Amino acid sequence: MNKKVLSIAGALCLAFTCSTLAAASNLDAFLDKCGACHKSGAEAAPVNPADKAGVVWVKYFKRGRHPGDLNATINADEMANIVEFLKNHAADSDHPVAAVIPK
Amino acid sequence: MKKTLVGLSVMLAMAGSAYAGSETVTIPAADYKAIMERLDALQNRVETLEAKPQAAAPAVADAKYDKVSKDIDTIYDSIDALETKSIKNKINFGAELRVRYDGYTAKDFNTVNMAAFQQNMMNGMMPNQAMGMAMSHHDKVNDDNNWTNRFRINMEAQITDSLQFHGRLAMYKNWGDSDDATSSDMLNDFNRSHRPGTSSLWVDRAYVDWVPQGSPIPIALTVGRHPSTEGPPFELRENRMRQSTYPALLFDGENDGVVVTFGLDRYTGLKDAGWRFAYGKAYHSDDDNNTGHPFPFFDDGEAGDATMAATFFETQIPGLNNSLAVLSYARVWDLPFYFTGPKLYETGMPNTDLGDLDIWGVHLQANDIASTGLDFFFSYGGNRSKANGNAPLGLFGLLSSDGQSNHSGYSFYTGLRYTLPVTPLNMPKVGFEYNKGSEYWFSMTMATPDLFNKLATRGNVYDVYYIQPVNKHLFFRAGYLHVDYDYTGSGQHMGAPMPSDATLDNYYFLMDVRF
């Protein structure tokens, strides 16, 4: 019984750790890889995930529309994380609603 | 090339026959003839080549070019049509549909037969006696087959870079609900959309955010019917993003008003920091039911307007991503006896204002703390009444019977939600919430998503739920709430709270679709 409970707890902990890392890696990949060039004053303008719908982001990279060769700096896993992040924050994603705060 | 050859032959002919310049060249006739034949051959070859359809190869290229050119024109035409359509499509629409089942069990509570109360008053009883005689006690009542539909059409438009519109039309009803004042034999829930009725269309929200460009300080103006319902932290149990400017514990109502927001990021270094000033109305009754008034759109002069002014400071908590801190203060002037118009429906008692109310609070919330999937919130609210001495029937002063005394109340609301890391189940969520309100607790939370106002409870509320997402558009939620009332009058600002042993249990299941 104890072994079973420990196994379930272990599996949950593992899944918990994996999901946590996955969520973090999407943001990290976006910030580290995209943010290296896409920021104020850098070689590319800041990118807003809400500029395109989620499916449009997928097509954008599938069609190789990004200028320059990304393969040299971003591997497949990182690209998958970036696209996942962009989809989760895309124009057609759920977004907060409140009176606007100007910047 | 032809010209070159002709020129060369002329020169050679001249050379062969007589002289070249000042010098004369003599060549043998056979050589001359051979040269001329060679020239003729070249000439013929040139003419043959020129006669051939040399454009054959370029013709293929031209055809391809023409096709690409036409394709581009076609694409441009399509883009023009799409752009025109896009510009004409001024509003983006979304929709929500929720179907919910509820079961209730209430114990140890009283109801008042208002018609009997009125009759008792007409018979000369004192208000306290009339109320007592019209009151019934219930040990236990079950109501376990309630179904509701809620449908919303959400709208948004980016009018210009600095101007945004948001709106929401809504329908929310019990299944088969036909007991409202507009129902008749000809018009009821079974045919309401198929028979002439009223021009009513419920507008939940309709407001614009305007951020004037070029302002030396970041300022925004939000006007209209505001995003003022289901605020933080209700989005956790609603499985969505933030839905209101105001914390749910203090203000949850459909509100018309103006909000001025100053952006403070650049001055404070805080993220998403803003200071808001809000003005709105909680109640207004014009005189349109008075046929003798030449200006029936004037205020009816009974309870007057209930006006609200408030200020809020909010920011992301430093060092904590996906977090929110809100400090709030609001004042409501001239709260009416009731919010339903000049005459109380059952009794015909005239309306009047009862006094003012101050509300304040602090809300702290952190979502997905350290990317663990854990969300946590804590909200505190306080209130203080300023009764003006009015007390209809000697029973219904502001948070008192006589309208002579002022009272303070408080409530706190806390809870957490955890996203279970079970990918095969689409990351389901479990949540627990608890709130406790004191004897005189009252805030402006009349539009909560549940049919009873749990955050207005003068007592304790335990709320547990499970959210099962299916995809990004569909989820199910099952939950159970237990309300343990310590005092009567939860959610009501008139009359004195009385000790209560009432309880309410609510178990529910809902399906929610958003797209």
Short mmCIF file of C-alpha atoms in Angstrom, two decimals, chain A residues 12 15-17 19-21 23-24 27 87 91-103, chain B residues 156 207 209 218-220 222 240-245 263 265-266 272-273 276 314 371-372 418 421:
data_model
loop_
_atom_site.label_atom_id
_atom_site.label_comp_id
_atom_site.label_asym_id
_atom_site.label_seq_id
_atom_site.Cartn_x
_atom_site.Cartn_y
_atom_site.Cartn_z
CA LEU A 12 2.54 13.26 -9.56
CA ALA A 15 4.47 15.26 -13.79
CA PHE A 16 4.31 18.41 -11.69
CA THR A 17 7.98 19.09 -12.27
CA SER A 19 4.68 20.65 -16.47
CA THR A 20 6.31 23.41 -14.46
CA LEU A 21 9.45 23.20 -16.50
CA ALA A 23 5.48 26.26 -18.81
CA ALA A 24 8.63 28.05 -17.80
CA LEU A 27 8.43 31.88 -21.73
CA LYS A 87 -0.05 30.70 -29.62
CA ALA A 91 -4.53 37.75 -30.86
CA ASP A 92 -7.24 35.12 -30.56
CA SER A 93 -6.20 33.94 -27.10
CA ASP A 94 -8.09 34.79 -23.94
CA HIS A 95 -6.94 38.12 -22.54
CA PRO A 96 -7.67 40.14 -19.41
CA VAL A 97 -10.46 42.70 -19.39
CA ALA A 98 -10.28 45.87 -17.32
CA ALA A 99 -10.18 49.60 -17.83
CA VAL A 100 -6.90 50.23 -19.62
CA ILE A 101 -3.76 51.38 -17.82
CA PRO A 102 -1.77 53.71 -20.10
CA LYS A 103 2.00 53.28 -20.31
CA GLU B 156 -14.33 44.56 -29.33
CA TYR B 207 -17.43 51.16 -23.07
CA ASP B 209 -10.91 53.11 -23.61
CA PRO B 218 0.05 58.62 -19.39
CA ILE B 219 -3.68 59.04 -18.97
CA ALA B 220 -6.65 56.99 -20.10
CA THR B 222 -12.78 54.74 -19.83
CA ARG B 240 -10.40 32.64 -17.69
CA MET B 241 -8.42 35.85 -17.50
CA ARG B 242 -9.29 38.88 -15.39
CA GLN B 243 -12.75 40.26 -16.21
CA SER B 244 -13.16 43.46 -14.24
CA THR B 245 -11.37 46.55 -13.08
CA GLY B 263 -0.27 55.11 -15.74
CA ASP B 265 4.95 52.54 -14.60
CA ARG B 266 7.44 55.17 -15.72
CA ASP B 272 1.18 47.56 -14.74
CA ALA B 273 0.78 50.28 -12.13
CA ARG B 276 -7.77 55.27 -11.07
CA GLU B 314 -3.19 48.74 -8.65
CA SER B 371 5.49 28.44 -12.45
CA THR B 372 4.15 25.81 -10.05
CA TYR B 418 -3.99 24.41 -8.34
CA PRO B 421 -0.07 18.47 -13.94
#
